[in-house]
Amino acid sequence: MGEFYVPVAIESIEPEIFPDVALFLKSGNNYVLYKSHGRNFDREDAARLMGNSVDCLYVRPADLEVITDYMENNAERLLKSDTFDSKTKGKIIYQTSINFVGDLFQHPEKVEDFDRSRRLIENLLLYLSNDKEALRSLETVMSYNYHTFVHSLQVTALSILLHSEVYLLSRDELEDVGIGTLLHDFGKIFVPQEILNKSGKLTETEIAQFKKHPEEGYRYLKEKTRLSEVSLDVVRFHHERNNGTGYPNGLKAALIPRSAQVCALCDLYCSLTIDRTGRKALPPHISINIIRQEMKDSFNSRLVDALEALVCVEEMSMPL
């Protein structure tokens, strides 16, 4: 994946323990130095930036690892703190998660650290279970940009919530679902950048190459990690469709593992409801209508009903 500057919420920058790295402001498509290495970031800096409606600063891709370590090591404490509101906690888990996924896409060998993956999902579950407005808060912070890492988190959060609505799963099972969904697009590390970033229509050869990513991601993770079969099934089968038109195996209905069915539906829904190049985000009710009308045989109708109840109730309850 291409390099990206790493966002860090102002509220989560604790002057006493935050790593000594350069911090940048985003101006259009450029990043402008705000604090150089060796200069302390203090509470006055935080107050001044937040007073000017600056939500986050950015660090260089070269500092991704140290910032990811900082966020992951402090996420649980920050999420349990009464100091932060739901929106701020959403920013914290959002940034921790996309930094995590971004780190894995740039350093695939790190996926072998199973405990790290489970710890991240435990924190996401903590956030989702403690606040009924959690989904809305995550949608707010995720509306700022779109790339594979952000999409992976959105699909994971929604998939966990949908599983909780439809199935009676233990905490361990939910963690397995979360890990598999967060890594569902891991196989894209094997797809050439020119295919992933192509703005025009893909050729048949390019499509065939792209469609290998679920199986290649599954094989790598099965060989290199201790992921459960539930997690691996999500990675391998999240592009299968109820009517047999999906890939890689053209499975139908009950032959598709249920967690992969949930991931597939949430994957499509999240793609429709986030801004992407050349297309604006669609409202939840329109996205659900598209899924029902244009892809009515592709997904389990029970899951579509549950998803509609989950996301459209949120939409209707929002103030005009």
PDB file of C-alpha atoms in Angstrom:
ATOM      1  CA  MET A   1       0.000   0.000   0.000  1.00  0.00           C
ATOM      2  CA  GLY A   2       1.113   3.608  -0.518  1.00  0.00           C
ATOM      3  CA  GLU A   3       2.570   5.655   2.306  1.00  0.00           C
ATOM      4  CA  PHE A   4       0.210   7.795   4.311  1.00  0.00           C
ATOM      5  CA  TYR A   5       0.649  10.308   7.102  1.00  0.00           C
ATOM      6  CA  VAL A   6      -0.716   8.938  10.363  1.00  0.00           C
ATOM      7  CA  PRO A   7      -3.494  10.919  12.089  1.00  0.00           C
ATOM      8  CA  VAL A   8      -3.421  11.352  15.871  1.00  0.00           C
ATOM      9  CA  ALA A   9      -6.324  12.910  17.798  1.00  0.00           C
ATOM     10  CA  ILE A  10      -5.298  16.006  19.749  1.00  0.00           C
ATOM     11  CA  GLU A  11      -7.020  14.629  22.853  1.00  0.00           C
ATOM     12  CA  SER A  12      -4.904  11.483  22.805  1.00  0.00           C
ATOM     13  CA  ILE A  13      -1.577  13.357  22.711  1.00  0.00           C
ATOM     14  CA  GLU A  14      -0.511  13.288  26.337  1.00  0.00           C
ATOM     15  CA  PRO A  15       2.502  15.624  26.687  1.00  0.00           C
ATOM     16  CA  GLU A  16       4.200  13.617  29.418  1.00  0.00           C
ATOM     17  CA  ILE A  17       4.326  10.298  27.564  1.00  0.00           C
ATOM     18  CA  PHE A  18       3.750  11.026  23.857  1.00  0.00           C
ATOM     19  CA  PRO A  19       6.710   9.975  21.666  1.00  0.00           C
ATOM     20  CA  ASP A  20       9.129  12.702  20.586  1.00  0.00           C
ATOM     21  CA  VAL A  21       8.300  12.861  16.880  1.00  0.00           C
ATOM     22  CA  ALA A  22       7.623  15.679  14.444  1.00  0.00           C
ATOM     23  CA  LEU A  23       3.955  16.685  14.206  1.00  0.00           C
ATOM     24  CA  PHE A  24       2.283  18.104  11.106  1.00  0.00           C
ATOM     25  CA  LEU A  25      -0.860  20.040  10.230  1.00  0.00           C
ATOM     26  CA  LYS A  26      -2.754  19.085   7.085  1.00  0.00           C
ATOM     27  CA  SER A  27      -3.319  21.900   4.608  1.00  0.00           C
ATOM     28  CA  GLY A  28      -5.187  20.730   1.538  1.00  0.00           C
ATOM     29  CA  ASN A  29      -3.149  17.803   0.234  1.00  0.00           C
ATOM     30  CA  ASN A  30       0.034  19.001   1.946  1.00  0.00           C
ATOM     31  CA  TYR A  31       1.449  18.426   5.425  1.00  0.00           C
ATOM     32  CA  VAL A  32       2.990  21.451   7.164  1.00  0.00           C
ATOM     33  CA  LEU A  33       5.404  21.051  10.084  1.00  0.00           C
ATOM     34  CA  TYR A  34       3.812  22.144  13.385  1.00  0.00           C
ATOM     35  CA  LYS A  35       6.270  20.756  15.947  1.00  0.00           C
ATOM     36  CA  SER A  36       9.759  19.566  15.148  1.00  0.00           C
ATOM     37  CA  HIS A  37      11.529  16.653  16.805  1.00  0.00           C
ATOM     38  CA  GLY A  38      12.943  17.771  20.157  1.00  0.00           C
ATOM     39  CA  ARG A  39      10.267  20.393  20.940  1.00  0.00           C
ATOM     40  CA  ASN A  40       7.664  19.493  23.554  1.00  0.00           C
ATOM     41  CA  PHE A  41       3.973  19.442  22.702  1.00  0.00           C
ATOM     42  CA  ASP A  42       2.225  20.919  25.764  1.00  0.00           C
ATOM     43  CA  ARG A  43      -1.339  21.489  26.931  1.00  0.00           C
ATOM     44  CA  GLU A  44      -1.291  25.039  25.609  1.00  0.00           C
ATOM     45  CA  ASP A  45      -0.600  23.638  22.138  1.00  0.00           C
ATOM     46  CA  ALA A  46      -3.572  21.294  22.515  1.00  0.00           C
ATOM     47  CA  ALA A  47      -5.901  24.048  23.728  1.00  0.00           C
ATOM     48  CA  ARG A  48      -4.832  26.409  20.940  1.00  0.00           C
ATOM     49  CA  LEU A  49      -5.323  23.804  18.196  1.00  0.00           C
ATOM     50  CA  MET A  50      -8.685  22.627  19.487  1.00  0.00           C
ATOM     51  CA  GLY A  51      -9.768  26.260  19.834  1.00  0.00           C
ATOM     52  CA  ASN A  52      -9.071  26.604  16.112  1.00  0.00           C
ATOM     53  CA  SER A  53     -11.128  23.467  15.346  1.00  0.00           C
ATOM     54  CA  VAL A  54      -8.092  21.297  14.600  1.00  0.00           C
ATOM     55  CA  ASP A  55      -9.120  17.735  15.459  1.00  0.00           C
ATOM     56  CA  CYS A  56      -5.852  15.951  14.822  1.00  0.00           C
ATOM     57  CA  LEU A  57      -2.210  16.275  13.891  1.00  0.00           C
ATOM     58  CA  TYR A  58      -0.237  13.935  11.641  1.00  0.00           C
ATOM     59  CA  VAL A  59       3.085  12.131  11.869  1.00  0.00           C
ATOM     60  CA  ARG A  60       5.348  10.946   9.070  1.00  0.00           C
ATOM     61  CA  PRO A  61       5.041   7.415   7.689  1.00  0.00           C
ATOM     62  CA  ALA A  62       8.532   6.715   9.046  1.00  0.00           C
ATOM     63  CA  ASP A  63       7.172   7.234  12.576  1.00  0.00           C
ATOM     64  CA  LEU A  64       4.199   4.889  12.076  1.00  0.00           C
ATOM     65  CA  GLU A  65       5.623   2.122  14.235  1.00  0.00           C
ATOM     66  CA  VAL A  66       6.356   4.228  17.317  1.00  0.00           C
ATOM     67  CA  ILE A  67       2.975   5.992  17.130  1.00  0.00           C
ATOM     68  CA  THR A  68       1.150   2.708  16.612  1.00  0.00           C
ATOM     69  CA  ASP A  69       2.872   1.297  19.701  1.00  0.00           C
ATOM     70  CA  TYR A  70       1.895   4.393  21.699  1.00  0.00           C
ATOM     71  CA  MET A  71      -1.762   4.240  20.599  1.00  0.00           C
ATOM     72  CA  GLU A  72      -2.110   0.508  21.172  1.00  0.00           C
ATOM     73  CA  ASN A  73      -0.444   0.590  24.589  1.00  0.00           C
ATOM     74  CA  ASN A  74      -2.683   3.416  25.815  1.00  0.00           C
ATOM     75  CA  ALA A  75      -5.974   2.726  24.024  1.00  0.00           C
ATOM     76  CA  GLU A  76      -7.600   0.645  26.764  1.00  0.00           C
ATOM     77  CA  ARG A  77      -6.810   3.209  29.462  1.00  0.00           C
ATOM     78  CA  LEU A  78      -8.090   6.092  27.321  1.00  0.00           C
ATOM     79  CA  LEU A  79     -11.275   4.234  26.383  1.00  0.00           C
ATOM     80  CA  LYS A  80     -12.041   3.538  30.039  1.00  0.00           C
ATOM     81  CA  SER A  81     -11.392   7.134  31.080  1.00  0.00           C
ATOM     82  CA  ASP A  82     -14.320   9.368  32.064  1.00  0.00           C
ATOM     83  CA  THR A  83     -12.395  12.353  30.713  1.00  0.00           C
ATOM     84  CA  PHE A  84     -13.368  11.701  27.084  1.00  0.00           C
ATOM     85  CA  ASP A  85     -16.771  11.715  25.407  1.00  0.00           C
ATOM     86  CA  SER A  86     -17.955   9.126  22.887  1.00  0.00           C
ATOM     87  CA  LYS A  87     -16.789  11.085  19.848  1.00  0.00           C
ATOM     88  CA  THR A  88     -13.270  11.419  21.256  1.00  0.00           C
ATOM     89  CA  LYS A  89     -13.133   7.724  22.134  1.00  0.00           C
ATOM     90  CA  GLY A  90     -14.293   7.012  18.592  1.00  0.00           C
ATOM     91  CA  LYS A  91     -11.310   8.970  17.270  1.00  0.00           C
ATOM     92  CA  ILE A  92      -8.953   7.048  19.530  1.00  0.00           C
ATOM     93  CA  ILE A  93     -10.125   3.562  18.515  1.00  0.00           C
ATOM     94  CA  TYR A  94     -10.427   4.681  14.890  1.00  0.00           C
ATOM     95  CA  GLN A  95      -6.865   5.904  14.713  1.00  0.00           C
ATOM     96  CA  THR A  96      -5.473   3.006  16.714  1.00  0.00           C
ATOM     97  CA  SER A  97      -7.174   0.576  14.353  1.00  0.00           C
ATOM     98  CA  ILE A  98      -6.230   2.179  11.038  1.00  0.00           C
ATOM     99  CA  ASN A  99      -2.645   2.600  12.223  1.00  0.00           C
ATOM    100  CA  PHE A 100      -2.652  -1.098  13.114  1.00  0.00           C
ATOM    101  CA  VAL A 101      -4.015  -2.202   9.739  1.00  0.00           C
ATOM    102  CA  GLY A 102      -1.722   0.200   7.889  1.00  0.00           C
ATOM    103  CA  ASP A 103       1.262  -1.188   9.772  1.00  0.00           C
ATOM    104  CA  LEU A 104       0.300  -4.749   8.802  1.00  0.00           C
ATOM    105  CA  PHE A 105      -0.154  -3.855   5.142  1.00  0.00           C
ATOM    106  CA  GLN A 106       3.327  -2.314   5.069  1.00  0.00           C
ATOM    107  CA  HIS A 107       4.886  -5.041   7.236  1.00  0.00           C
ATOM    108  CA  PRO A 108       2.884  -8.259   6.613  1.00  0.00           C
ATOM    109  CA  GLU A 109       5.158 -10.325   8.846  1.00  0.00           C
ATOM    110  CA  LYS A 110       3.754  -8.462  11.890  1.00  0.00           C
ATOM    111  CA  VAL A 111       0.413 -10.223  11.447  1.00  0.00           C
ATOM    112  CA  GLU A 112       2.005 -13.159  13.247  1.00  0.00           C
ATOM    113  CA  ASP A 113       1.602 -11.232  16.534  1.00  0.00           C
ATOM    114  CA  PHE A 114      -1.773 -12.770  17.372  1.00  0.00           C
ATOM    115  CA  ASP A 115      -2.001 -11.204  20.830  1.00  0.00           C
ATOM    116  CA  ARG A 116      -1.696  -7.753  19.294  1.00  0.00           C
ATOM    117  CA  SER A 117      -4.656  -8.401  16.980  1.00  0.00           C
ATOM    118  CA  ARG A 118      -6.795  -9.745  19.808  1.00  0.00           C
ATOM    119  CA  ARG A 119      -5.946  -6.805  22.080  1.00  0.00           C
ATOM    120  CA  LEU A 120      -7.077  -4.357  19.415  1.00  0.00           C
ATOM    121  CA  ILE A 121     -10.402  -6.120  18.909  1.00  0.00           C
ATOM    122  CA  GLU A 122     -10.931  -6.281  22.682  1.00  0.00           C
ATOM    123  CA  ASN A 123     -10.626  -2.483  22.769  1.00  0.00           C
ATOM    124  CA  LEU A 124     -13.031  -2.105  19.853  1.00  0.00           C
ATOM    125  CA  LEU A 125     -15.543  -4.358  21.625  1.00  0.00           C
ATOM    126  CA  LEU A 126     -15.093  -2.297  24.788  1.00  0.00           C
ATOM    127  CA  TYR A 127     -15.958   0.859  22.860  1.00  0.00           C
ATOM    128  CA  LEU A 128     -18.910  -0.630  20.967  1.00  0.00           C
ATOM    129  CA  SER A 129     -20.452  -2.269  24.035  1.00  0.00           C
ATOM    130  CA  ASN A 130     -20.254   0.735  26.344  1.00  0.00           C
ATOM    131  CA  ASP A 131     -21.983   3.359  24.216  1.00  0.00           C
ATOM    132  CA  LYS A 132     -25.213   3.075  22.235  1.00  0.00           C
ATOM    133  CA  GLU A 133     -24.069   6.006  20.075  1.00  0.00           C
ATOM    134  CA  ALA A 134     -20.809   4.261  19.210  1.00  0.00           C
ATOM    135  CA  LEU A 135     -21.664   3.518  15.587  1.00  0.00           C
ATOM    136  CA  ARG A 136     -22.674   7.110  14.905  1.00  0.00           C
ATOM    137  CA  SER A 137     -19.504   8.433  16.542  1.00  0.00           C
ATOM    138  CA  LEU A 138     -17.333   6.132  14.421  1.00  0.00           C
ATOM    139  CA  GLU A 139     -19.160   7.200  11.255  1.00  0.00           C
ATOM    140  CA  THR A 140     -18.443  10.835  12.131  1.00  0.00           C
ATOM    141  CA  VAL A 141     -14.680  10.394  12.395  1.00  0.00           C
ATOM    142  CA  MET A 142     -14.504   8.022   9.427  1.00  0.00           C
ATOM    143  CA  SER A 143     -16.237  10.419   7.064  1.00  0.00           C
ATOM    144  CA  TYR A 144     -13.059  12.487   6.690  1.00  0.00           C
ATOM    145  CA  ASN A 145     -11.241  10.170   4.295  1.00  0.00           C
ATOM    146  CA  TYR A 146     -11.409   6.781   2.653  1.00  0.00           C
ATOM    147  CA  HIS A 147      -8.801   4.116   2.110  1.00  0.00           C
ATOM    148  CA  THR A 148      -8.400   0.412   2.765  1.00  0.00           C
ATOM    149  CA  PHE A 149      -7.531   0.894   6.428  1.00  0.00           C
ATOM    150  CA  VAL A 150     -10.517   3.102   7.275  1.00  0.00           C
ATOM    151  CA  HIS A 151     -12.833   0.804   5.348  1.00  0.00           C
ATOM    152  CA  SER A 152     -11.552  -2.230   7.241  1.00  0.00           C
ATOM    153  CA  LEU A 153     -12.407  -0.614  10.573  1.00  0.00           C
ATOM    154  CA  GLN A 154     -15.872   0.479   9.481  1.00  0.00           C
ATOM    155  CA  VAL A 155     -16.702  -2.982   8.185  1.00  0.00           C
ATOM    156  CA  THR A 156     -15.391  -4.531  11.409  1.00  0.00           C
ATOM    157  CA  ALA A 157     -17.419  -2.297  13.724  1.00  0.00           C
ATOM    158  CA  LEU A 158     -20.619  -2.811  11.746  1.00  0.00           C
ATOM    159  CA  SER A 159     -20.028  -6.551  11.398  1.00  0.00           C
ATOM    160  CA  ILE A 160     -19.597  -6.939  15.175  1.00  0.00           C
ATOM    161  CA  LEU A 161     -22.807  -5.006  15.815  1.00  0.00           C
ATOM    162  CA  LEU A 162     -24.730  -7.015  13.213  1.00  0.00           C
ATOM    163  CA  HIS A 163     -23.482 -10.305  14.630  1.00  0.00           C
ATOM    164  CA  SER A 164     -24.642  -9.156  18.065  1.00  0.00           C
ATOM    165  CA  GLU A 165     -28.108  -8.403  16.678  1.00  0.00           C
ATOM    166  CA  VAL A 166     -28.609 -11.653  14.766  1.00  0.00           C
ATOM    167  CA  TYR A 167     -26.564 -14.340  16.507  1.00  0.00           C
ATOM    168  CA  LEU A 168     -25.837 -15.275  20.113  1.00  0.00           C
ATOM    169  CA  LEU A 169     -22.059 -15.286  20.139  1.00  0.00           C
ATOM    170  CA  SER A 170     -19.643 -15.604  23.039  1.00  0.00           C
ATOM    171  CA  ARG A 171     -17.051 -12.911  23.649  1.00  0.00           C
ATOM    172  CA  ASP A 172     -14.345 -15.147  22.150  1.00  0.00           C
ATOM    173  CA  GLU A 173     -16.410 -15.715  19.004  1.00  0.00           C
ATOM    174  CA  LEU A 174     -16.985 -11.977  18.601  1.00  0.00           C
ATOM    175  CA  GLU A 175     -13.243 -11.418  18.893  1.00  0.00           C
ATOM    176  CA  ASP A 176     -12.625 -14.024  16.181  1.00  0.00           C
ATOM    177  CA  VAL A 177     -15.205 -12.305  13.962  1.00  0.00           C
ATOM    178  CA  GLY A 178     -13.573  -8.940  14.628  1.00  0.00           C
ATOM    179  CA  ILE A 179     -10.048 -10.109  13.836  1.00  0.00           C
ATOM    180  CA  GLY A 180     -11.138 -11.830  10.623  1.00  0.00           C
ATOM    181  CA  THR A 181     -13.138  -8.819   9.465  1.00  0.00           C
ATOM    182  CA  LEU A 182     -10.385  -6.338  10.278  1.00  0.00           C
ATOM    183  CA  LEU A 183      -8.059  -8.447   8.102  1.00  0.00           C
ATOM    184  CA  HIS A 184     -10.634  -9.313   5.429  1.00  0.00           C
ATOM    185  CA  ASP A 185      -8.761  -7.382   2.714  1.00  0.00           C
ATOM    186  CA  PHE A 186      -5.297  -8.480   3.832  1.00  0.00           C
ATOM    187  CA  GLY A 187      -4.841 -10.372   0.558  1.00  0.00           C
ATOM    188  CA  LYS A 188      -4.680  -7.053  -1.286  1.00  0.00           C
ATOM    189  CA  ILE A 189      -1.009  -6.859  -0.330  1.00  0.00           C
ATOM    190  CA  PHE A 190      -0.510  -9.396  -3.131  1.00  0.00           C
ATOM    191  CA  VAL A 191      -2.338  -7.275  -5.738  1.00  0.00           C
ATOM    192  CA  PRO A 192      -0.111  -4.910  -7.778  1.00  0.00           C
ATOM    193  CA  GLN A 193      -0.460  -1.235  -6.878  1.00  0.00           C
ATOM    194  CA  GLU A 194      -1.304  -0.309 -10.452  1.00  0.00           C
ATOM    195  CA  ILE A 195      -4.414  -2.484 -10.253  1.00  0.00           C
ATOM    196  CA  LEU A 196      -5.515  -1.258  -6.815  1.00  0.00           C
ATOM    197  CA  ASN A 197      -5.048   2.382  -7.787  1.00  0.00           C
ATOM    198  CA  LYS A 198      -6.363   2.214 -11.356  1.00  0.00           C
ATOM    199  CA  SER A 199      -9.089   4.798 -11.937  1.00  0.00           C
ATOM    200  CA  GLY A 200     -10.378   3.311 -15.193  1.00  0.00           C
ATOM    201  CA  LYS A 201     -12.025  -0.022 -15.908  1.00  0.00           C
ATOM    202  CA  LEU A 202      -9.949  -3.099 -15.161  1.00  0.00           C
ATOM    203  CA  THR A 203      -9.121  -5.547 -17.942  1.00  0.00           C
ATOM    204  CA  GLU A 204     -10.246  -9.163 -17.672  1.00  0.00           C
ATOM    205  CA  THR A 205      -6.701 -10.158 -16.749  1.00  0.00           C
ATOM    206  CA  GLU A 206      -6.571  -7.489 -14.036  1.00  0.00           C
ATOM    207  CA  ILE A 207      -9.962  -8.560 -12.679  1.00  0.00           C
ATOM    208  CA  ALA A 208      -8.793 -12.161 -12.498  1.00  0.00           C
ATOM    209  CA  GLN A 209      -5.682 -11.080 -10.628  1.00  0.00           C
ATOM    210  CA  PHE A 210      -7.689  -8.933  -8.211  1.00  0.00           C
ATOM    211  CA  LYS A 211     -10.086 -11.780  -7.476  1.00  0.00           C
ATOM    212  CA  LYS A 212      -7.218 -13.872  -6.130  1.00  0.00           C
ATOM    213  CA  HIS A 213      -6.864 -11.651  -3.050  1.00  0.00           C
ATOM    214  CA  PRO A 214      -9.278 -13.536  -0.712  1.00  0.00           C
ATOM    215  CA  GLU A 215      -7.580 -16.894  -1.327  1.00  0.00           C
ATOM    216  CA  GLU A 216      -4.057 -15.476  -1.175  1.00  0.00           C
ATOM    217  CA  GLY A 217      -4.827 -13.594   2.036  1.00  0.00           C
ATOM    218  CA  TYR A 218      -6.315 -16.758   3.532  1.00  0.00           C
ATOM    219  CA  ARG A 219      -3.293 -18.900   2.609  1.00  0.00           C
ATOM    220  CA  TYR A 220      -0.793 -16.430   4.041  1.00  0.00           C
ATOM    221  CA  LEU A 221      -2.707 -15.984   7.298  1.00  0.00           C
ATOM    222  CA  LYS A 222      -3.315 -19.706   7.704  1.00  0.00           C
ATOM    223  CA  GLU A 223       0.395 -20.430   7.334  1.00  0.00           C
ATOM    224  CA  LYS A 224       1.763 -17.518   9.353  1.00  0.00           C
ATOM    225  CA  THR A 225      -0.729 -16.972  12.186  1.00  0.00           C
ATOM    226  CA  ARG A 226      -2.786 -18.667  14.881  1.00  0.00           C
ATOM    227  CA  LEU A 227      -6.075 -17.224  13.624  1.00  0.00           C
ATOM    228  CA  SER A 228      -9.171 -19.352  14.221  1.00  0.00           C
ATOM    229  CA  GLU A 229     -11.131 -20.975  11.396  1.00  0.00           C
ATOM    230  CA  VAL A 230     -13.874 -18.377  11.971  1.00  0.00           C
ATOM    231  CA  SER A 231     -11.406 -15.552  11.285  1.00  0.00           C
ATOM    232  CA  LEU A 232      -9.843 -17.330   8.310  1.00  0.00           C
ATOM    233  CA  ASP A 233     -13.262 -18.073   6.780  1.00  0.00           C
ATOM    234  CA  VAL A 234     -14.095 -14.358   6.819  1.00  0.00           C
ATOM    235  CA  VAL A 235     -10.899 -13.567   4.913  1.00  0.00           C
ATOM    236  CA  ARG A 236     -11.397 -16.377   2.404  1.00  0.00           C
ATOM    237  CA  PHE A 237     -15.118 -16.098   1.673  1.00  0.00           C
ATOM    238  CA  HIS A 238     -16.093 -12.419   2.102  1.00  0.00           C
ATOM    239  CA  HIS A 239     -16.673 -12.055  -1.654  1.00  0.00           C
ATOM    240  CA  GLU A 240     -18.977 -15.065  -1.950  1.00  0.00           C
ATOM    241  CA  ARG A 241     -22.644 -14.348  -2.691  1.00  0.00           C
ATOM    242  CA  ASN A 242     -25.849 -16.121  -1.666  1.00  0.00           C
ATOM    243  CA  ASN A 243     -26.795 -16.843  -5.299  1.00  0.00           C
ATOM    244  CA  GLY A 244     -23.420 -18.378  -6.203  1.00  0.00           C
ATOM    245  CA  THR A 245     -22.138 -15.429  -8.268  1.00  0.00           C
ATOM    246  CA  GLY A 246     -19.280 -14.588  -5.887  1.00  0.00           C
ATOM    247  CA  TYR A 247     -15.673 -15.713  -5.699  1.00  0.00           C
ATOM    248  CA  PRO A 248     -13.300 -17.501  -5.203  1.00  0.00           C
ATOM    249  CA  ASN A 249     -15.430 -20.663  -5.096  1.00  0.00           C
ATOM    250  CA  GLY A 250     -18.920 -19.616  -6.188  1.00  0.00           C
ATOM    251  CA  LEU A 251     -20.467 -20.937  -2.956  1.00  0.00           C
ATOM    252  CA  LYS A 252     -24.205 -20.623  -2.357  1.00  0.00           C
ATOM    253  CA  ALA A 253     -26.344 -19.789   0.670  1.00  0.00           C
ATOM    254  CA  ALA A 254     -25.660 -22.023   3.689  1.00  0.00           C
ATOM    255  CA  LEU A 255     -22.346 -23.211   2.215  1.00  0.00           C
ATOM    256  CA  ILE A 256     -20.962 -19.740   2.931  1.00  0.00           C
ATOM    257  CA  PRO A 257     -19.846 -19.435   6.585  1.00  0.00           C
ATOM    258  CA  ARG A 258     -22.237 -17.085   8.364  1.00  0.00           C
ATOM    259  CA  SER A 259     -19.527 -14.655   9.510  1.00  0.00           C
ATOM    260  CA  ALA A 260     -18.328 -14.350   5.916  1.00  0.00           C
ATOM    261  CA  GLN A 261     -21.926 -13.604   4.871  1.00  0.00           C
ATOM    262  CA  VAL A 262     -22.126 -10.826   7.461  1.00  0.00           C
ATOM    263  CA  CYS A 263     -18.762  -9.403   6.393  1.00  0.00           C
ATOM    264  CA  ALA A 264     -19.791  -9.475   2.717  1.00  0.00           C
ATOM    265  CA  LEU A 265     -22.952  -7.501   3.409  1.00  0.00           C
ATOM    266  CA  CYS A 266     -21.230  -4.960   5.664  1.00  0.00           C
ATOM    267  CA  ASP A 267     -18.386  -4.647   3.154  1.00  0.00           C
ATOM    268  CA  LEU A 268     -20.779  -3.617   0.389  1.00  0.00           C
ATOM    269  CA  TYR A 269     -22.877  -1.370   2.621  1.00  0.00           C
ATOM    270  CA  CYS A 270     -19.810   0.493   3.884  1.00  0.00           C
ATOM    271  CA  SER A 271     -18.536   0.951   0.323  1.00  0.00           C
ATOM    272  CA  LEU A 272     -21.840   2.610  -0.600  1.00  0.00           C
ATOM    273  CA  THR A 273     -21.987   4.916   2.415  1.00  0.00           C
ATOM    274  CA  ILE A 274     -18.470   6.408   2.286  1.00  0.00           C
ATOM    275  CA  ASP A 275     -17.189   9.029  -0.188  1.00  0.00           C
ATOM    276  CA  ARG A 276     -15.028   7.488  -2.873  1.00  0.00           C
ATOM    277  CA  THR A 277     -13.263   8.871  -5.926  1.00  0.00           C
ATOM    278  CA  GLY A 278     -15.906   9.729  -8.497  1.00  0.00           C
ATOM    279  CA  ARG A 279     -18.899   8.970  -6.252  1.00  0.00           C
ATOM    280  CA  LYS A 280     -20.402  10.644  -3.209  1.00  0.00           C
ATOM    281  CA  ALA A 281     -21.508   8.667  -0.188  1.00  0.00           C
ATOM    282  CA  LEU A 282     -25.118   7.443  -0.256  1.00  0.00           C
ATOM    283  CA  PRO A 283     -27.496   7.755   2.736  1.00  0.00           C
ATOM    284  CA  PRO A 284     -28.183   4.517   4.668  1.00  0.00           C
ATOM    285  CA  HIS A 285     -31.767   4.049   3.424  1.00  0.00           C
ATOM    286  CA  ILE A 286     -30.761   4.467  -0.228  1.00  0.00           C
ATOM    287  CA  SER A 287     -27.853   2.049   0.222  1.00  0.00           C
ATOM    288  CA  ILE A 288     -30.186  -0.550   1.722  1.00  0.00           C
ATOM    289  CA  ASN A 289     -32.655  -0.062  -1.155  1.00  0.00           C
ATOM    290  CA  ILE A 290     -29.863  -0.641  -3.682  1.00  0.00           C
ATOM    291  CA  ILE A 291     -28.872  -3.838  -1.899  1.00  0.00           C
ATOM    292  CA  ARG A 292     -32.492  -5.032  -1.850  1.00  0.00           C
ATOM    293  CA  GLN A 293     -33.413  -4.100  -5.409  1.00  0.00           C
ATOM    294  CA  GLU A 294     -30.225  -4.584  -7.414  1.00  0.00           C
ATOM    295  CA  MET A 295     -28.666  -7.415  -5.399  1.00  0.00           C
ATOM    296  CA  LYS A 296     -31.707  -9.027  -3.834  1.00  0.00           C
ATOM    297  CA  ASP A 297     -30.466 -12.596  -4.312  1.00  0.00           C
ATOM    298  CA  SER A 298     -26.879 -11.867  -3.301  1.00  0.00           C
ATOM    299  CA  PHE A 299     -27.420 -11.667   0.459  1.00  0.00           C
ATOM    300  CA  ASN A 300     -29.395 -13.410   3.180  1.00  0.00           C
ATOM    301  CA  SER A 301     -32.634 -11.440   3.551  1.00  0.00           C
ATOM    302  CA  ARG A 302     -32.598 -11.894   7.331  1.00  0.00           C
ATOM    303  CA  LEU A 303     -29.217 -10.189   7.501  1.00  0.00           C
ATOM    304  CA  VAL A 304     -30.378  -7.342   5.240  1.00  0.00           C
ATOM    305  CA  ASP A 305     -33.433  -6.791   7.467  1.00  0.00           C
ATOM    306  CA  ALA A 306     -31.241  -6.697  10.579  1.00  0.00           C
ATOM    307  CA  LEU A 307     -28.773  -4.325   8.936  1.00  0.00           C
ATOM    308  CA  GLU A 308     -31.587  -1.982   7.898  1.00  0.00           C
ATOM    309  CA  ALA A 309     -32.949  -1.944  11.453  1.00  0.00           C
ATOM    310  CA  LEU A 310     -29.492  -1.164  12.777  1.00  0.00           C
ATOM    311  CA  VAL A 311     -28.371   1.605  10.418  1.00  0.00           C
ATOM    312  CA  CYS A 312     -31.662   3.233   9.404  1.00  0.00           C
ATOM    313  CA  VAL A 313     -32.844   3.622  13.000  1.00  0.00           C
ATOM    314  CA  GLU A 314     -29.584   5.467  13.652  1.00  0.00           C
ATOM    315  CA  GLU A 315     -30.264   7.650  10.633  1.00  0.00           C
ATOM    316  CA  MET A 316     -33.865   8.445  11.613  1.00  0.00           C
ATOM    317  CA  SER A 317     -32.858   9.392  15.151  1.00  0.00           C
ATOM    318  CA  MET A 318     -30.310  11.974  14.011  1.00  0.00           C
ATOM    319  CA  PRO A 319     -31.397  15.633  14.375  1.00  0.00           C
ATOM    320  CA  LEU A 320     -32.340  17.447  11.195  1.00  0.00           C
TER     321      LEU A 320
END
